[in-house]
Coordinates of N, CA, C and O in Angstrom, one line a residue:
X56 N 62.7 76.0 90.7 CA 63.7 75.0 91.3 C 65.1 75.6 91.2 O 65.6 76.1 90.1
X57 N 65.7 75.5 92.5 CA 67.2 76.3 92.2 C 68.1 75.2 92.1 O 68.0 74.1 92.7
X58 N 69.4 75.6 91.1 CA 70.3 74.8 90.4 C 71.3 75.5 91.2 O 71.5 76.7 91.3
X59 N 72.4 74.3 91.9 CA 73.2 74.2 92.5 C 74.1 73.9 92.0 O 74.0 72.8 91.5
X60 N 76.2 74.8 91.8 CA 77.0 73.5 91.1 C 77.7 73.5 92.1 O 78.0 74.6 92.7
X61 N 78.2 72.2 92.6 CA 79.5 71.6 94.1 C 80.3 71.2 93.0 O 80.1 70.6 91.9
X62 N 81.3 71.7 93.5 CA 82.7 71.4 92.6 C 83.2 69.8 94.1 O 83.1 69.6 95.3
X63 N 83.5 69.0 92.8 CA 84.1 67.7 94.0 C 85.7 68.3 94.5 O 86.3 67.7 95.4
X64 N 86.1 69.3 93.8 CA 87.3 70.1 94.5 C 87.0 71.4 94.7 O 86.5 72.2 94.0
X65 N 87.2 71.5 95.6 CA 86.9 72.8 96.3 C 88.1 74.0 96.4 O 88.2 74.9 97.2
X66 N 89.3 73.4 95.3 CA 90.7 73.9 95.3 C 90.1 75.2 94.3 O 89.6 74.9 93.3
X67 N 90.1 76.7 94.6 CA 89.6 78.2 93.6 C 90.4 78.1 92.6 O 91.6 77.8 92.7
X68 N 89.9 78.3 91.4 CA 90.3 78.0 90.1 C 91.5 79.5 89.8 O 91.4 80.5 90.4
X69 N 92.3 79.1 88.7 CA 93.2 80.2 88.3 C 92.7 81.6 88.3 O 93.2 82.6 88.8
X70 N 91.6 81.5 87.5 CA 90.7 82.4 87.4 C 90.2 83.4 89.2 O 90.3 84.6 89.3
X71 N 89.8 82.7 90.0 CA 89.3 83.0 91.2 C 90.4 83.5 92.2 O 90.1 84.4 93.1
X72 N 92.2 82.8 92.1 CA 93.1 83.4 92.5 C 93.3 84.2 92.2 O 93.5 85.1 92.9
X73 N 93.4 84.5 90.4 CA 93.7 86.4 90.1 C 92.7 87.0 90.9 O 93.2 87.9 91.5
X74 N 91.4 86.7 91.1 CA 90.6 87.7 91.7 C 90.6 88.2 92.8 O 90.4 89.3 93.2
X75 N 90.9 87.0 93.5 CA 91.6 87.3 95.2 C 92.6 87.7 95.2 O 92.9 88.1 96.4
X76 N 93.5 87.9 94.2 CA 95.1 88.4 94.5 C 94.8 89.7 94.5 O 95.1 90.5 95.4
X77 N 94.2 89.9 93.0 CA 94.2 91.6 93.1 C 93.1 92.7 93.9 O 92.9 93.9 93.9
X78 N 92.1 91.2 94.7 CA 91.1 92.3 95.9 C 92.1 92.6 96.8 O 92.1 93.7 97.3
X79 N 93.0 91.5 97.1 CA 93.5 91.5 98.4 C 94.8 92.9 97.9 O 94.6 94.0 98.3
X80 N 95.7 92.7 97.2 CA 96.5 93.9 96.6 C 95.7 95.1 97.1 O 95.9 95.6 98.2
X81 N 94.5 95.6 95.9 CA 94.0 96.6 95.7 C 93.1 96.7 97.2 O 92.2 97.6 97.1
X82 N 93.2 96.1 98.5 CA 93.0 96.3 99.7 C 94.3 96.7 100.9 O 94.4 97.3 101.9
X83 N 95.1 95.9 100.0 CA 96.5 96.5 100.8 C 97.0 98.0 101.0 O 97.3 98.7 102.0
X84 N 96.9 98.2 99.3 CA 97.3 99.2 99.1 C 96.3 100.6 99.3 O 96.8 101.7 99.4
X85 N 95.0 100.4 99.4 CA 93.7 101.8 100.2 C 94.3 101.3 101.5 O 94.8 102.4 102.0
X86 N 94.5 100.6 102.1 CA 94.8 100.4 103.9 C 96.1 101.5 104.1 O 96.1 102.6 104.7
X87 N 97.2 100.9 103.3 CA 98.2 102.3 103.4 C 97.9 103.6 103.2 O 98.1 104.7 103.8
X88 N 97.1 103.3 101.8 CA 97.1 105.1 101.7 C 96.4 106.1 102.7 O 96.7 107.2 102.9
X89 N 95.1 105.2 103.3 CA 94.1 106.0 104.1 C 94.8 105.7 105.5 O 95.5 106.4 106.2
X90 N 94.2 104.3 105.7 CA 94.8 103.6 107.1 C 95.5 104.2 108.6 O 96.7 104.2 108.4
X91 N 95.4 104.5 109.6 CA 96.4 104.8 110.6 C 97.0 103.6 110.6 O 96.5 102.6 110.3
X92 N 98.8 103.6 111.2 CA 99.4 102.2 111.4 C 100.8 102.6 112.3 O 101.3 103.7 112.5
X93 N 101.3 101.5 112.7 CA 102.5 101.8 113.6 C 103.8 102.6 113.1 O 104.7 103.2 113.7
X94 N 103.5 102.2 111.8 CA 105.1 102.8 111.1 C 104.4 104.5 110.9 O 105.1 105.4 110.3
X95 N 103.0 104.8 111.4 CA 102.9 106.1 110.8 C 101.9 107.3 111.7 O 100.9 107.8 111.4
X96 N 102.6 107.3 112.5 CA 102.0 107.4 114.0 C 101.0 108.8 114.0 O 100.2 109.0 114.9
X97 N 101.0 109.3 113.4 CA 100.1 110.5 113.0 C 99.1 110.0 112.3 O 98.3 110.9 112.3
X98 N 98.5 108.9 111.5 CA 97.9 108.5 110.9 C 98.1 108.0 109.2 O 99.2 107.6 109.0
X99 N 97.6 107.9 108.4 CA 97.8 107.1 107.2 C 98.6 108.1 106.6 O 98.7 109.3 106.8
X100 N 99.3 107.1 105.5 CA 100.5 108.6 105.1 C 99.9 109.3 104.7 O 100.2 110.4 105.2
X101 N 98.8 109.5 103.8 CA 98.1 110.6 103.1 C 97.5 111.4 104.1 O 97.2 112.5 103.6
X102 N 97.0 111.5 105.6 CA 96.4 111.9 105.6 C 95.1 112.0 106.0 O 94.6 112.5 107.0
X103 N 94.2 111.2 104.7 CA 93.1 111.1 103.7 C 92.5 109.9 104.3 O 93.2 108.9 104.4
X104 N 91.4 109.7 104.6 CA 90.9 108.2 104.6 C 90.0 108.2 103.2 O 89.2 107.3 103.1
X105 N 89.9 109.2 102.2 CA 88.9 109.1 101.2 C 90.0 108.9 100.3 O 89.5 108.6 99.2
X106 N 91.9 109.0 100.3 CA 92.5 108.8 99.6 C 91.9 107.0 98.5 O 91.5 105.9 98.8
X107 N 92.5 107.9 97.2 CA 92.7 106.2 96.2 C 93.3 106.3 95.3 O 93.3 107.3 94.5
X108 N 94.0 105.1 95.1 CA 94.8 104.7 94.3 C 94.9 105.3 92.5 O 93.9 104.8 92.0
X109 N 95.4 105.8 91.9 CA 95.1 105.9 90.3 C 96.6 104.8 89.6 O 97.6 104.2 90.1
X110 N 96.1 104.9 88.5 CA 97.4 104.0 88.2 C 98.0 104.2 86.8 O 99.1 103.7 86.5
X111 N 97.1 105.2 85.7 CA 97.6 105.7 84.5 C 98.6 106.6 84.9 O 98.3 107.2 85.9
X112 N 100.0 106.9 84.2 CA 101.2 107.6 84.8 C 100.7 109.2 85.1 O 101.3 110.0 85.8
X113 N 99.3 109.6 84.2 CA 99.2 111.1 84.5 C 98.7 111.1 85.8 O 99.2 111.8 86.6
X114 N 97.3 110.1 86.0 CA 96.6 110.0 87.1 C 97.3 110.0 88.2 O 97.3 111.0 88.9
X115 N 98.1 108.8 88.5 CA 98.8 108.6 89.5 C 100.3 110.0 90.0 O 100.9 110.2 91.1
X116 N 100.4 110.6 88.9 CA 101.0 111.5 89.3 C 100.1 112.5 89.5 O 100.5 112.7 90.6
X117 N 99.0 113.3 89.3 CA 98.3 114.0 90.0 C 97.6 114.0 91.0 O 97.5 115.0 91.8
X118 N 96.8 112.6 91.3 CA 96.5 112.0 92.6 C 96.7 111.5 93.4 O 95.9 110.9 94.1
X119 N 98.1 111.4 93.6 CA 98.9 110.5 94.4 C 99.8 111.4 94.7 O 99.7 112.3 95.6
X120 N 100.9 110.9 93.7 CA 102.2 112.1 94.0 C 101.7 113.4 94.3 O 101.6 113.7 95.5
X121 N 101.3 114.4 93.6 CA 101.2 115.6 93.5 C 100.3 116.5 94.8 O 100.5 117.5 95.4
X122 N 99.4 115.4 95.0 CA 98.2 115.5 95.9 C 98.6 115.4 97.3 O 98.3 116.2 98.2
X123 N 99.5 114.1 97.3 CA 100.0 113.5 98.8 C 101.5 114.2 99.1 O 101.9 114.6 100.2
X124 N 102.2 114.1 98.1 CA 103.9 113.8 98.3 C 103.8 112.8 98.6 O 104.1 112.9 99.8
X125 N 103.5 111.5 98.3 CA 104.2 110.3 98.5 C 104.2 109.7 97.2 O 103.5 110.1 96.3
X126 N 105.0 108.6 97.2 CA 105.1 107.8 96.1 C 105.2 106.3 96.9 O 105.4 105.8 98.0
X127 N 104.9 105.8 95.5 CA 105.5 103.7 95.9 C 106.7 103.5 95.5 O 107.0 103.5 94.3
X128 N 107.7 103.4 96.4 CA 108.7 102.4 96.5 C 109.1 101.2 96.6 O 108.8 100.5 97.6
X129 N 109.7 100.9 95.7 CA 110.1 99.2 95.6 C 109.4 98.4 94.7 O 109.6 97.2 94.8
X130 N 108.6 98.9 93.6 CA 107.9 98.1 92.7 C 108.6 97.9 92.3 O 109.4 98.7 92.0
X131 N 108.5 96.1 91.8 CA 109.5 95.6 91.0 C 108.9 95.5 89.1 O 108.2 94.6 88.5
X132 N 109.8 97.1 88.6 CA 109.5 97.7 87.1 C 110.1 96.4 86.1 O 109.7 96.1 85.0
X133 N 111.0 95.7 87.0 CA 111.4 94.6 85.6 C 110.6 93.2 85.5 O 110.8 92.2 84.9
X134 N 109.9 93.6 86.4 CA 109.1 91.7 86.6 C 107.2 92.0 86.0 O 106.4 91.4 85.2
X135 N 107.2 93.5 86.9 CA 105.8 93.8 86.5 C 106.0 95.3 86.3 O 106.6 96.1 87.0
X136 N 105.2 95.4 85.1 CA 105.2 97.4 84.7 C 103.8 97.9 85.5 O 102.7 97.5 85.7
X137 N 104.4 99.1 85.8 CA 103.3 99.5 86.6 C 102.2 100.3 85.8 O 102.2 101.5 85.3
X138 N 101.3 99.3 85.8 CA 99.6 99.5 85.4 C 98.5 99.1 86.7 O 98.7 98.8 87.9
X139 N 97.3 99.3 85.9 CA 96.2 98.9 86.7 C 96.6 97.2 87.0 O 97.4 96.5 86.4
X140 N 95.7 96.8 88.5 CA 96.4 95.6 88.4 C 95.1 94.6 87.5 O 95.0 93.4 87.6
X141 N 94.2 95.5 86.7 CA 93.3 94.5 86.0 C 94.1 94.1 85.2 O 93.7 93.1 84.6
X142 N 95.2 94.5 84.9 CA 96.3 94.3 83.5 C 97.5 93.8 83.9 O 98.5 93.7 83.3
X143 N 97.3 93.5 85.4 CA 99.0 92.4 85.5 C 98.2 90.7 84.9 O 97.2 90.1 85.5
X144 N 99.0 90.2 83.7 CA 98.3 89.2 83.2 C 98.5 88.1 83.4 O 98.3 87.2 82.6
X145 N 99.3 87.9 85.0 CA 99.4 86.2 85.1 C 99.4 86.2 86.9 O 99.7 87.1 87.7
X146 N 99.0 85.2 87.2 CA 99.0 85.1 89.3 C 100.3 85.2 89.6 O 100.5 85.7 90.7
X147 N 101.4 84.7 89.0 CA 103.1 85.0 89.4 C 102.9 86.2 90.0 O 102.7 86.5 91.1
X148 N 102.9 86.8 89.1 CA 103.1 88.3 88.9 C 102.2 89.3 89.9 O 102.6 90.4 90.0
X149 N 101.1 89.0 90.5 CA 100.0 89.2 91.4 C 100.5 88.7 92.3 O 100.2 89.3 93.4
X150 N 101.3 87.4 92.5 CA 101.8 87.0 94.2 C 102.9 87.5 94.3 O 103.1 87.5 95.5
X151 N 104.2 88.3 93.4 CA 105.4 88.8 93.6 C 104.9 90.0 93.9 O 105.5 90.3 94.9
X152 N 103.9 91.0 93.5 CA 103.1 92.2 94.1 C 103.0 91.9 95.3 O 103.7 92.4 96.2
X153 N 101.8 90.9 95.8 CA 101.6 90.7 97.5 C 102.2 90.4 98.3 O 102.0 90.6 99.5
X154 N 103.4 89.7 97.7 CA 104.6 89.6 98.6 C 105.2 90.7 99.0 O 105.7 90.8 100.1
X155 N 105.2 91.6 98.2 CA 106.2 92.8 98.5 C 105.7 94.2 99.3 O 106.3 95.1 100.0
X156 N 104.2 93.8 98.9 CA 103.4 94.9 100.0 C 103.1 94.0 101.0 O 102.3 94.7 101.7
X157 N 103.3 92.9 101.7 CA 102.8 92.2 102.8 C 104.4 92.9 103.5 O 104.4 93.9 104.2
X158 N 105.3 92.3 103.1 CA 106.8 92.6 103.5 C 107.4 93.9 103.8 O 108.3 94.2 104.5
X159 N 106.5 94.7 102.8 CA 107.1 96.3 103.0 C 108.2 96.4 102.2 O 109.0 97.3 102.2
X160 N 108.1 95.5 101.4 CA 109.5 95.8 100.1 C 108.7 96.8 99.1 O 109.3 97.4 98.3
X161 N 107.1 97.2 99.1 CA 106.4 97.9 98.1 C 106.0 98.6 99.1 O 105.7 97.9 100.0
X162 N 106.0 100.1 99.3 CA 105.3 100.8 100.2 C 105.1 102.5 99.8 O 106.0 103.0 99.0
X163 N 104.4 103.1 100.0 CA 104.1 103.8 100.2 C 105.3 105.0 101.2 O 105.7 104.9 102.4
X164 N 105.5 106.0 100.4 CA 106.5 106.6 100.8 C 107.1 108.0 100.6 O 107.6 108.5 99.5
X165 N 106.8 108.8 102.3 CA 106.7 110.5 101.8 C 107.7 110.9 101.2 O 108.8 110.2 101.4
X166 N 107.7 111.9 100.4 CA 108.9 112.3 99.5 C 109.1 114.0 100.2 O 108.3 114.7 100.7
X167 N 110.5 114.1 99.9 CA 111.0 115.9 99.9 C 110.6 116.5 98.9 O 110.3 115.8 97.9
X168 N 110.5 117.5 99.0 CA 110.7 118.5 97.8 C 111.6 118.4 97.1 O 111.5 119.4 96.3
X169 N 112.8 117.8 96.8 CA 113.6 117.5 96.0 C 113.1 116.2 95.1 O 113.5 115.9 94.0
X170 N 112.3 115.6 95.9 CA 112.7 114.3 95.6 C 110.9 114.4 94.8 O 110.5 113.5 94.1
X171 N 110.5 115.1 95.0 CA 108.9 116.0 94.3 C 109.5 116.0 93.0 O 109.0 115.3 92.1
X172 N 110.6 116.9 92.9 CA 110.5 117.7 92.1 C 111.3 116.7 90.8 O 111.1 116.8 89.6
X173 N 112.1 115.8 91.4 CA 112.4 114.5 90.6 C 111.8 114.1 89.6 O 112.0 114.0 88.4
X174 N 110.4 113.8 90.6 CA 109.1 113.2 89.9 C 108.6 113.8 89.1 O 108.4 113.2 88.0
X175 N 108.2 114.7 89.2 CA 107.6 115.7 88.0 C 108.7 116.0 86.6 O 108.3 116.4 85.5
X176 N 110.1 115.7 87.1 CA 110.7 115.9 85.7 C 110.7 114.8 85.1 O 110.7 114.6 83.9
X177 N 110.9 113.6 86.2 CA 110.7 112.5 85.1 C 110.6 111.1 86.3 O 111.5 110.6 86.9
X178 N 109.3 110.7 86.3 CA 108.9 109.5 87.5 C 109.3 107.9 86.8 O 109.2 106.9 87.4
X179 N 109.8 108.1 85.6 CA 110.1 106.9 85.3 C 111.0 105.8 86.4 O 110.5 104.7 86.8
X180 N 112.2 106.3 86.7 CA 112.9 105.3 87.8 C 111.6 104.5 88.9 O 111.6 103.3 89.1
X181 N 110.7 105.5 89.5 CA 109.6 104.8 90.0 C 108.5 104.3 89.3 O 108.1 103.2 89.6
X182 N 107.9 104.7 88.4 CA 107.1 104.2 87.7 C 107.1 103.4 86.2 O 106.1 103.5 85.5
X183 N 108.0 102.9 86.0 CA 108.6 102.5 84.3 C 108.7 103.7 83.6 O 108.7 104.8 84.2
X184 N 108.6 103.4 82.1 CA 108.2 104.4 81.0 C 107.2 104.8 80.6 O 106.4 103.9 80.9
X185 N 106.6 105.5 80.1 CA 105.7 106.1 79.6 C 105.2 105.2 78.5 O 105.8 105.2 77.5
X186 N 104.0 104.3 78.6 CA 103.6 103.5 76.9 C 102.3 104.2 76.6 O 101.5 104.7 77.3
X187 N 102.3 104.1 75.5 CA 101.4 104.3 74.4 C 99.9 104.5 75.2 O 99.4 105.6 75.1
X188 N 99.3 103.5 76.0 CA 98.0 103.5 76.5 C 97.8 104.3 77.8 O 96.7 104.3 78.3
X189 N 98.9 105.1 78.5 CA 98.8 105.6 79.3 C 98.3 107.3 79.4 O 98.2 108.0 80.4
X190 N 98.0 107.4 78.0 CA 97.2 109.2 78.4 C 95.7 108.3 78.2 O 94.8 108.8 78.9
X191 N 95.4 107.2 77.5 CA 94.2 107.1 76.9 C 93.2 106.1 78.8 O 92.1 106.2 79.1
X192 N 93.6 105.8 79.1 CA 93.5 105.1 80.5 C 93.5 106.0 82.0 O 93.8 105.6 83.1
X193 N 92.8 107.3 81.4 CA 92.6 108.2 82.5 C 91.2 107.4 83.9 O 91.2 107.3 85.1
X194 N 90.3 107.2 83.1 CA 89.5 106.5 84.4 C 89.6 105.1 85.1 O 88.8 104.2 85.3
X195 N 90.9 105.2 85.6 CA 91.6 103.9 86.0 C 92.0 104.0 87.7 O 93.0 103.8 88.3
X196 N 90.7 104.4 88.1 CA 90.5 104.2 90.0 C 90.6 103.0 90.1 O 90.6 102.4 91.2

């Protein structure tokens, strides 16, 4: 006999909005990287349609930056530090992310060789600071 549960509200629990916030994010953000689109008329900025996201500061600097020359601009470092988004720890903070990649205030964005070479001496202005868990959080696709 199968056991059925109907919620008499059918409003997705806190829990169920984090999960849709950060599929829908962590889908925004593979659509840019791989994606063809209007703002990028040669095809996705990478490239890559096998491109993906890393998010530990080494990762994301060798797989991203280093890999592509592009970087994310516009993440907002004083609201949310840039981690995995399994670790942004409230839905605020997961809807001020989706807001800003729906809008194009968070995007994806080719860099110069100057502006390379920035990053490699020091990506903090784009990516915060360096904390403590970020060499130990290498398998963070």
């Amino acid at each position: 006999m199968s056991q059925y549960t109907f919620r008499v509200n059918p409003k997705p629990t806190y829990s169920e909005r984090m999960t849709d916030a950060r599929s829908e994010l962590r889908k925004l953000i593979k659509e840019q990287l791989c994606e063809p689109s209007l703002t990028h008329l040669t095809g996705a900025i990478t490239h890559d349609n096998t491109a993906t996201m890393s998010w530990s500061r080494k990762s994301y600097m060798k797989n991203v930056v280093m890999r592509y020359r592009v970087r994310i601009e516009g993440w907002p470092l004083a609201e949310v530090p840039f981690r995995n988004l399994s670790d942004v720890p409230n839905l605020g903070k997961l809807e001020l992310l989706l807001q800003g990649w729906r809008s194009g205030t968070i995007r994806f964005s080719r860099i110069t060789e100057e502006e390379y070479r920035e990053m490699l001496t020091d990506p903090t202005p784009w990516i915060g600071p360096a904390t403590v868990g970020d060499e130990a959080a290498e398998g963070d696709e």
